[in-house]
Short mmCIF file of the C-alpha atoms (twelve columns), coordinates in Angstrom:
data_MODEL
# 
_entry.id   MODEL 
# 
loop_
_atom_site.group_PDB 
_atom_site.id 
_atom_site.type_symbol 
_atom_site.label_atom_id 
_atom_site.label_alt_id 
_atom_site.label_comp_id 
_atom_site.label_asym_id 
_atom_site.label_seq_id 
_atom_site.Cartn_x 
_atom_site.Cartn_y 
_atom_site.Cartn_z 
_atom_site.pdbx_PDB_model_num 
ATOM 1   C CA . MET A 1   168.722 -94.988 5.896  1 
ATOM 2   C CA . LYS A 2   165.496 -93.515 7.205  1 
ATOM 3   C CA . ASN A 3   163.874 -90.545 5.512  1 
ATOM 4   C CA . SER A 4   163.769 -88.667 8.810  1 
ATOM 5   C CA . ILE A 5   165.535 -88.409 12.161 1 
ATOM 6   C CA . GLN A 6   163.887 -87.916 15.528 1 
ATOM 7   C CA . ILE A 7   165.931 -87.795 18.734 1 
ATOM 8   C CA . GLU A 8   164.176 -87.753 22.079 1 
ATOM 9   C CA . ARG A 9   165.358 -87.181 25.604 1 
ATOM 10  C CA . LYS A 10  163.480 -88.260 28.713 1 
ATOM 11  C CA . ASN A 11  162.454 -85.487 31.100 1 
ATOM 12  C CA . LEU A 12  164.746 -82.844 29.592 1 
ATOM 13  C CA . GLY A 13  162.196 -80.182 30.444 1 
ATOM 14  C CA . LYS A 14  162.729 -81.039 34.101 1 
ATOM 15  C CA . LYS A 15  166.089 -79.241 34.034 1 
ATOM 16  C CA . GLY A 16  164.185 -75.991 34.117 1 
ATOM 17  C CA . THR A 17  161.854 -77.300 36.797 1 
ATOM 18  C CA . TYR A 18  164.809 -78.234 39.003 1 
ATOM 19  C CA . ALA A 19  166.288 -74.730 38.544 1 
ATOM 20  C CA . THR A 20  162.913 -73.148 39.338 1 
ATOM 21  C CA . ALA A 21  162.532 -75.316 42.441 1 
ATOM 22  C CA . ILE A 22  165.989 -74.268 43.668 1 
ATOM 23  C CA . MET A 23  165.214 -70.587 43.068 1 
ATOM 24  C CA . PHE A 24  161.881 -70.828 44.905 1 
ATOM 25  C CA . GLY A 25  163.571 -72.829 47.660 1 
ATOM 26  C CA . LEU A 26  166.219 -70.170 48.289 1 
ATOM 27  C CA . ILE A 27  163.645 -67.391 48.488 1 
ATOM 28  C CA . SER A 28  161.342 -69.448 50.703 1 
ATOM 29  C CA . LEU A 29  164.257 -70.059 53.079 1 
ATOM 30  C CA . LEU A 30  164.406 -66.307 53.683 1 
ATOM 31  C CA . GLY A 31  160.708 -66.378 54.544 1 
ATOM 32  C CA . PHE A 32  161.264 -69.381 56.822 1 
ATOM 33  C CA . PHE A 33  164.093 -67.644 58.687 1 
ATOM 34  C CA . SER A 34  161.999 -64.476 59.023 1 
ATOM 35  C CA . VAL A 35  159.370 -66.430 60.976 1 
ATOM 36  C CA . PHE A 36  161.918 -67.045 63.764 1 
ATOM 37  C CA . TRP A 37  162.949 -63.375 63.689 1 
ATOM 38  C CA . ASP A 38  159.523 -62.244 64.948 1 
ATOM 39  C CA . TRP A 39  157.045 -65.113 65.160 1 
ATOM 40  C CA . LYS A 40  154.146 -62.955 66.390 1 
ATOM 41  C CA . SER A 41  154.293 -60.699 63.327 1 
ATOM 42  C CA . SER A 42  154.661 -63.784 61.129 1 
ATOM 43  C CA . ILE A 43  151.353 -65.331 62.121 1 
ATOM 44  C CA . ALA A 44  149.370 -63.163 59.683 1 
ATOM 45  C CA . PRO A 45  151.472 -63.883 56.543 1 
ATOM 46  C CA . VAL A 46  151.672 -67.602 57.413 1 
ATOM 47  C CA . VAL A 47  147.866 -67.779 57.708 1 
ATOM 48  C CA . CYS A 48  147.505 -65.892 54.408 1 
ATOM 49  C CA . VAL A 49  149.851 -68.344 52.671 1 
ATOM 50  C CA . ILE A 50  147.801 -71.297 53.967 1 
ATOM 51  C CA . VAL A 51  144.580 -69.617 52.779 1 
ATOM 52  C CA . THR A 52  146.205 -68.962 49.389 1 
ATOM 53  C CA . TYR A 53  147.158 -72.640 49.069 1 
ATOM 54  C CA . PHE A 54  143.589 -73.874 49.635 1 
ATOM 55  C CA . LEU A 55  142.150 -71.025 47.539 1 
ATOM 56  C CA . ASN A 56  144.375 -72.004 44.607 1 
ATOM 57  C CA . ARG A 57  142.936 -75.536 44.797 1 
ATOM 58  C CA . ARG A 58  139.452 -74.121 44.214 1 
ATOM 59  C CA . ILE A 59  140.244 -71.480 41.597 1 
ATOM 60  C CA . MET A 60  143.231 -70.643 39.395 1 
ATOM 61  C CA . ILE A 61  144.747 -67.615 41.124 1 
ATOM 62  C CA . LEU A 62  146.911 -66.835 38.067 1 
ATOM 63  C CA . GLU A 63  143.723 -66.228 36.076 1 
ATOM 64  C CA . HIS A 64  142.606 -63.662 38.659 1 
ATOM 65  C CA . LEU A 65  146.038 -62.303 39.600 1 
ATOM 66  C CA . LYS A 66  144.994 -58.650 39.469 1 
ATOM 67  C CA . TRP A 67  142.167 -59.165 41.959 1 
ATOM 68  C CA . PHE A 68  144.337 -61.379 44.134 1 
ATOM 69  C CA . PHE A 69  147.004 -58.676 44.520 1 
ATOM 70  C CA . PHE A 70  144.306 -56.088 45.139 1 
ATOM 71  C CA . GLY A 71  142.940 -58.250 47.967 1 
ATOM 72  C CA . LEU A 72  146.446 -58.867 49.320 1 
ATOM 73  C CA . ILE A 73  147.189 -55.134 49.488 1 
ATOM 74  C CA . LEU A 74  143.816 -54.514 51.152 1 
ATOM 75  C CA . VAL A 75  144.517 -57.206 53.776 1 
ATOM 76  C CA . GLY A 76  147.976 -55.738 54.398 1 
ATOM 77  C CA . LEU A 77  146.545 -52.239 54.903 1 
ATOM 78  C CA . LEU A 78  143.876 -53.530 57.284 1 
ATOM 79  C CA . LEU A 79  146.443 -55.466 59.312 1 
ATOM 80  C CA . SER A 80  148.810 -52.485 59.490 1 
ATOM 81  C CA . TRP A 81  145.940 -50.329 60.710 1 
ATOM 82  C CA . GLY A 82  144.315 -52.880 63.045 1 
ATOM 83  C CA . ILE A 83  147.266 -54.589 64.770 1 
ATOM 84  C CA . GLN A 84  150.083 -52.144 63.944 1 
ATOM 85  C CA . LEU A 85  151.776 -54.646 61.611 1 
ATOM 86  C CA . SER A 86  154.272 -53.212 59.130 1 
ATOM 87  C CA . PHE A 87  152.634 -53.271 55.685 1 
ATOM 88  C CA . TRP A 88  155.865 -53.828 53.740 1 
ATOM 89  C CA . VAL A 89  157.106 -56.507 56.130 1 
ATOM 90  C CA . PHE A 90  153.793 -58.344 55.688 1 
ATOM 91  C CA . ILE A 91  153.954 -58.132 51.876 1 
ATOM 92  C CA . LEU A 92  157.605 -59.208 51.607 1 
ATOM 93  C CA . GLN A 93  157.191 -62.013 54.125 1 
ATOM 94  C CA . PHE A 94  154.045 -63.267 52.388 1 
ATOM 95  C CA . LEU A 95  155.744 -63.284 48.967 1 
ATOM 96  C CA . ALA A 96  158.779 -65.113 50.361 1 
ATOM 97  C CA . LEU A 97  156.659 -67.728 52.137 1 
ATOM 98  C CA . THR A 98  154.460 -68.151 49.053 1 
ATOM 99  C CA . CYS A 99  157.535 -69.522 47.256 1 
ATOM 100 C CA . PHE A 100 156.949 -72.710 49.284 1 
ATOM 101 C CA . LEU A 101 153.905 -73.214 47.031 1 
ATOM 102 C CA . GLY A 102 156.201 -72.833 44.012 1 
ATOM 103 C CA . VAL A 103 158.452 -75.551 45.437 1 
ATOM 104 C CA . ILE A 104 155.456 -77.864 45.908 1 
ATOM 105 C CA . SER A 105 154.279 -77.226 42.338 1 
ATOM 106 C CA . SER A 106 157.780 -77.870 40.950 1 
ATOM 107 C CA . VAL A 107 158.105 -81.131 42.900 1 
ATOM 108 C CA . ASN A 108 154.743 -82.323 41.540 1 
ATOM 109 C CA . THR A 109 155.917 -81.526 37.996 1 
ATOM 110 C CA . ILE A 110 159.195 -83.386 38.521 1 
ATOM 111 C CA . ARG A 111 157.293 -86.544 39.486 1 
ATOM 112 C CA . ASP A 112 155.655 -86.758 36.033 1 
ATOM 113 C CA . ASP A 113 157.699 -88.530 33.330 1 
ATOM 114 C CA . ARG A 114 157.653 -87.417 29.696 1 
ATOM 115 C CA . ARG A 115 159.780 -87.545 26.534 1 
ATOM 116 C CA . ASP A 116 160.844 -84.386 24.684 1 
ATOM 117 C CA . ILE A 117 161.963 -84.240 21.040 1 
ATOM 118 C CA . ILE A 118 165.300 -82.394 21.061 1 
ATOM 119 C CA . PHE A 119 166.193 -82.870 17.377 1 
ATOM 120 C CA . SER A 120 164.198 -83.834 14.287 1 
ATOM 121 C CA . MET A 121 164.989 -83.647 10.591 1 
ATOM 122 C CA . ASN A 122 163.492 -84.658 7.261  1 
ATOM 123 C CA . ALA A 123 163.904 -83.552 3.660  1 
ATOM 124 C CA . ASP A 124 161.820 -80.410 4.236  1 
ATOM 125 C CA . HIS A 125 162.654 -79.026 7.660  1 
ATOM 126 C CA . PHE A 126 164.524 -79.667 10.897 1 
ATOM 127 C CA . SER A 127 164.309 -78.515 14.509 1 
ATOM 128 C CA . CYS A 128 166.796 -78.396 17.362 1 
ATOM 129 C CA . LEU A 129 167.517 -76.763 20.704 1 
ATOM 130 C CA . CYS A 130 169.762 -73.807 19.893 1 
ATOM 131 C CA . PRO A 131 169.824 -70.950 22.427 1 
ATOM 132 C CA . GLY A 132 172.051 -67.962 21.734 1 
ATOM 133 C CA . ASN A 133 175.117 -67.094 23.785 1 
ATOM 134 C CA . ASN A 134 173.069 -64.649 25.856 1 
ATOM 135 C CA . ASP A 135 170.202 -67.094 26.488 1 
ATOM 136 C CA . TYR A 136 171.894 -69.304 29.089 1 
ATOM 137 C CA . LYS A 137 169.649 -68.059 31.913 1 
ATOM 138 C CA . GLY A 138 166.420 -68.769 30.061 1 
ATOM 139 C CA . TYR A 139 167.723 -72.063 28.698 1 
ATOM 140 C CA . ALA A 140 168.554 -73.301 32.184 1 
ATOM 141 C CA . LEU A 141 164.977 -72.581 33.290 1 
ATOM 142 C CA . ASN A 142 163.181 -73.819 30.163 1 
ATOM 143 C CA . PRO A 143 165.319 -75.789 27.647 1 
ATOM 144 C CA . MET A 144 162.388 -76.765 25.412 1 
ATOM 145 C CA . GLY A 145 161.446 -73.113 25.076 1 
ATOM 146 C CA . TYR A 146 164.494 -72.717 22.805 1 
ATOM 147 C CA . LYS A 147 163.443 -75.291 20.230 1 
ATOM 148 C CA . LYS A 148 163.648 -73.632 16.800 1 
ATOM 149 C CA . TYR A 149 162.579 -74.710 13.319 1 
ATOM 150 C CA . PHE A 150 164.429 -74.262 9.999  1 
ATOM 151 C CA . MET A 151 164.238 -75.390 6.376  1 
ATOM 152 C CA . THR A 152 166.616 -78.239 5.526  1 
ATOM 153 C CA . LYS A 153 167.396 -76.729 2.107  1 
ATOM 154 C CA . ASP A 154 168.740 -73.596 3.840  1 
ATOM 155 C CA . ILE A 155 171.611 -75.471 5.498  1 
ATOM 156 C CA . ASP A 156 174.955 -74.155 4.230  1 
ATOM 157 C CA . SER A 157 177.317 -76.235 6.342  1 
ATOM 158 C CA . ILE A 158 177.237 -79.008 8.919  1 
ATOM 159 C CA . GLN A 159 180.218 -80.402 10.783 1 
ATOM 160 C CA . GLN A 160 181.346 -82.003 14.023 1 
ATOM 161 C CA . ASP A 161 183.954 -80.277 16.152 1 
ATOM 162 C CA . ARG A 162 185.283 -80.673 19.664 1 
ATOM 163 C CA . SER A 163 182.167 -79.068 21.164 1 
ATOM 164 C CA . GLY A 164 179.584 -81.082 19.254 1 
ATOM 165 C CA . LEU A 165 177.525 -80.387 16.147 1 
ATOM 166 C CA . LEU A 166 177.840 -77.119 14.247 1 
ATOM 167 C CA . ILE A 167 175.237 -76.117 11.633 1 
ATOM 168 C CA . VAL A 168 175.204 -72.963 9.487  1 
ATOM 169 C CA . VAL A 169 171.795 -71.913 8.143  1 
ATOM 170 C CA . LYS A 170 171.811 -68.887 5.832  1 
ATOM 171 C CA . GLY A 171 174.946 -67.613 7.568  1 
ATOM 172 C CA . GLU A 172 173.483 -68.118 11.048 1 
ATOM 173 C CA . ILE A 173 175.608 -70.368 13.282 1 
ATOM 174 C CA . LEU A 174 173.648 -72.954 15.256 1 
ATOM 175 C CA . ARG A 175 174.978 -75.111 18.057 1 
ATOM 176 C CA . PRO A 176 172.311 -77.799 18.762 1 
ATOM 177 C CA . ARG A 177 172.311 -78.725 22.445 1 
ATOM 178 C CA . GLU A 178 171.952 -82.001 24.372 1 
ATOM 179 C CA . LEU A 179 173.183 -84.241 21.499 1 
ATOM 180 C CA . ARG A 180 175.398 -87.239 22.258 1 
ATOM 181 C CA . ALA A 181 178.304 -88.376 20.082 1 
ATOM 182 C CA . SER A 182 176.328 -91.326 18.677 1 
ATOM 183 C CA . GLU A 183 173.414 -89.044 17.792 1 
ATOM 184 C CA . ILE A 184 175.722 -86.576 16.037 1 
ATOM 185 C CA . ALA A 185 177.158 -89.466 14.028 1 
ATOM 186 C CA . GLN A 186 173.599 -90.468 13.075 1 
ATOM 187 C CA . ILE A 187 172.844 -86.945 11.839 1 
ATOM 188 C CA . LEU A 188 176.051 -86.748 9.782  1 
ATOM 189 C CA . ALA A 189 175.374 -90.206 8.328  1 
ATOM 190 C CA . TYR A 190 171.942 -88.952 7.229  1 
ATOM 191 C CA . PHE A 191 173.582 -86.212 5.167  1 
ATOM 192 C CA . ASN A 192 176.172 -88.548 3.703  1 
ATOM 193 C CA . ALA A 193 173.507 -91.081 2.686  1 
ATOM 194 C CA . LYS A 194 171.369 -88.390 1.078  1 
ATOM 195 C CA . ASP A 195 174.412 -87.027 -0.780 1 
ATOM 196 C CA . ILE A 196 173.373 -83.466 0.081  1 
ATOM 197 C CA . GLU A 197 175.771 -80.893 -1.309 1 
ATOM 198 C CA . LEU A 198 177.108 -78.538 1.342  1 
ATOM 199 C CA . ILE A 199 179.759 -75.847 1.272  1 
ATOM 200 C CA . ALA A 200 183.069 -76.434 3.036  1 
ATOM 201 C CA . ALA A 201 183.084 -76.482 6.829  1 
ATOM 202 C CA . ILE A 202 183.502 -73.010 8.302  1 
ATOM 203 C CA . PRO A 203 186.478 -71.956 10.435 1 
ATOM 204 C CA . SER A 204 185.434 -71.726 14.065 1 
ATOM 205 C CA . PRO A 205 188.098 -70.026 16.261 1 
ATOM 206 C CA . HIS A 206 185.771 -67.086 16.955 1 
ATOM 207 C CA . ILE A 207 182.994 -69.499 17.957 1 
ATOM 208 C CA . TYR A 208 185.307 -71.127 20.504 1 
ATOM 209 C CA . ARG A 209 186.235 -67.689 21.836 1 
ATOM 210 C CA . GLU A 210 182.565 -66.815 22.409 1 
ATOM 211 C CA . GLU A 211 181.958 -70.145 24.133 1 
ATOM 212 C CA . ARG A 212 184.976 -69.637 26.400 1 
ATOM 213 C CA . GLU A 213 183.674 -66.186 27.307 1 
ATOM 214 C CA . LEU A 214 180.293 -67.716 28.163 1 
ATOM 215 C CA . ALA A 215 181.950 -70.304 30.423 1 
ATOM 216 C CA . TRP A 216 183.820 -67.552 32.287 1 
ATOM 217 C CA . VAL A 217 180.599 -65.549 32.628 1 
ATOM 218 C CA . LYS A 218 178.923 -68.543 34.290 1 
ATOM 219 C CA . ILE A 219 181.824 -68.935 36.713 1 
ATOM 220 C CA . LEU A 220 181.925 -65.210 37.507 1 
ATOM 221 C CA . VAL A 221 178.174 -64.610 37.787 1 
ATOM 222 C CA . PHE A 222 177.059 -67.805 39.523 1 
ATOM 223 C CA . GLY A 223 180.090 -69.664 40.861 1 
ATOM 224 C CA . ILE A 224 181.840 -66.870 42.772 1 
ATOM 225 C CA . PRO A 225 178.705 -65.457 44.530 1 
ATOM 226 C CA . CYS A 226 177.579 -68.957 45.562 1 
ATOM 227 C CA . ALA A 227 181.060 -69.767 46.885 1 
ATOM 228 C CA . LEU A 228 181.202 -66.494 48.840 1 
ATOM 229 C CA . GLY A 229 177.678 -67.065 50.195 1 
ATOM 230 C CA . GLY A 230 178.582 -70.592 51.312 1 
ATOM 231 C CA . LEU A 231 181.772 -69.419 53.027 1 
ATOM 232 C CA . SER A 232 179.867 -66.610 54.744 1 
ATOM 233 C CA . ILE A 233 177.247 -69.039 56.085 1 
ATOM 234 C CA . TYR A 234 179.932 -71.486 57.228 1 
ATOM 235 C CA . PHE A 235 182.298 -69.044 58.957 1 
ATOM 236 C CA . LEU A 236 180.250 -65.946 59.821 1 
ATOM 237 C CA . GLY A 237 176.924 -67.757 60.259 1 
ATOM 238 C CA . ASN A 238 178.390 -70.581 62.365 1 
ATOM 239 C CA . ASN A 239 177.512 -73.160 59.698 1 
ATOM 240 C CA . GLY A 240 173.886 -71.979 59.537 1 
ATOM 241 C CA . ARG A 241 173.284 -71.818 63.292 1 
ATOM 242 C CA . ASN A 242 173.201 -68.013 63.226 1 
ATOM 243 C CA . ILE A 243 169.907 -67.624 61.387 1 
ATOM 244 C CA . VAL A 244 170.146 -63.857 60.871 1 
ATOM 245 C CA . VAL A 245 173.645 -63.930 59.344 1 
ATOM 246 C CA . SER A 246 172.756 -66.965 57.200 1 
ATOM 247 C CA . ALA A 247 169.617 -65.285 55.860 1 
ATOM 248 C CA . ILE A 248 171.551 -62.094 55.081 1 
ATOM 249 C CA . SER A 249 174.241 -64.181 53.331 1 
ATOM 250 C CA . ILE A 250 171.638 -65.864 51.086 1 
ATOM 251 C CA . LEU A 251 169.997 -62.527 50.290 1 
ATOM 252 C CA . LEU A 252 173.332 -60.866 49.462 1 
ATOM 253 C CA . THR A 253 174.264 -63.828 47.238 1 
ATOM 254 C CA . ILE A 254 171.051 -63.427 45.220 1 
ATOM 255 C CA . LEU A 255 171.563 -59.649 44.951 1 
ATOM 256 C CA . LEU A 256 175.208 -60.131 43.876 1 
ATOM 257 C CA . VAL A 257 174.177 -62.569 41.135 1 
ATOM 258 C CA . LEU A 258 171.584 -60.088 39.819 1 
ATOM 259 C CA . LEU A 259 174.121 -57.232 39.957 1 
ATOM 260 C CA . LEU A 260 176.795 -59.228 38.102 1 
ATOM 261 C CA . LEU A 261 174.277 -60.297 35.444 1 
ATOM 262 C CA . LYS A 262 173.378 -56.654 34.895 1 
ATOM 263 C CA . LEU A 263 177.050 -55.638 34.612 1 
ATOM 264 C CA . VAL A 264 177.807 -58.479 32.169 1 
ATOM 265 C CA . ASN A 265 174.855 -57.488 29.967 1 
ATOM 266 C CA . ILE A 266 176.031 -53.847 29.962 1 
ATOM 267 C CA . TRP A 267 179.549 -54.987 29.034 1 
ATOM 268 C CA . LYS A 268 178.244 -57.189 26.198 1 
ATOM 269 C CA . ARG A 269 176.102 -54.381 24.781 1 
ATOM 270 C CA . GLY A 270 179.116 -52.086 24.903 1 
ATOM 271 C CA . SER A 271 181.248 -54.666 23.075 1 
ATOM 272 C CA . LEU A 272 178.650 -55.055 20.331 1 
ATOM 273 C CA . ASN A 273 178.384 -51.294 19.801 1 
ATOM 274 C CA . LYS A 274 182.124 -50.885 19.239 1 
# 
């Protein structure tokens, strides 16, 4: 038996990149539809987006974000004064169209292959991906951002259940993510070979209850709004042919998701305070 375990997964970090690309894509669609709404007013923001693209290739705009937004506001004010273009329409349309650049950046990232360490363990310490129940949004965008480190000697209990691997460290319950059945067996075999003394496996009905609640939250917050948005585009938007109704449907779907997330967080905080 090896003195350490290291489990890798190819391109796991791309899960977050895919989610980011989808988010940018949905917002950029609104900007794309807005061009057909009034193409004359859209010329200015489209030109500014093209200039931003080439400017970002010369300098890192993120490093000069304050000055960039200052220049953007100045350009918007000059356009609203010079050609009677709505300032807020220009800003919103520019931001929406700029998301096309985010899609391009995400696609370039997806093309690069890499291997991420999702679980490692030796006699001194171990690390794993273990987001909390309220971290599902962040985990979907950046799984490797939830890699945490612990001392191996602090492990109280380790067991396999129907949902995977369950580790208790100083009373804290960890549910390492992305592990396959064969990898869980490898981890348990490591403990058996080392003859590490652990306390009895903990009862887990309340853990299953929290995980079921999380599954329902995902269905409620993401599944239902997306289904309603799709039905609205299909029936009310004539399967996407009515650009205005389709754009409104996408926007309302995004707003409904944000509203439901806010309500769920308020409900969870209320439950914890009881």
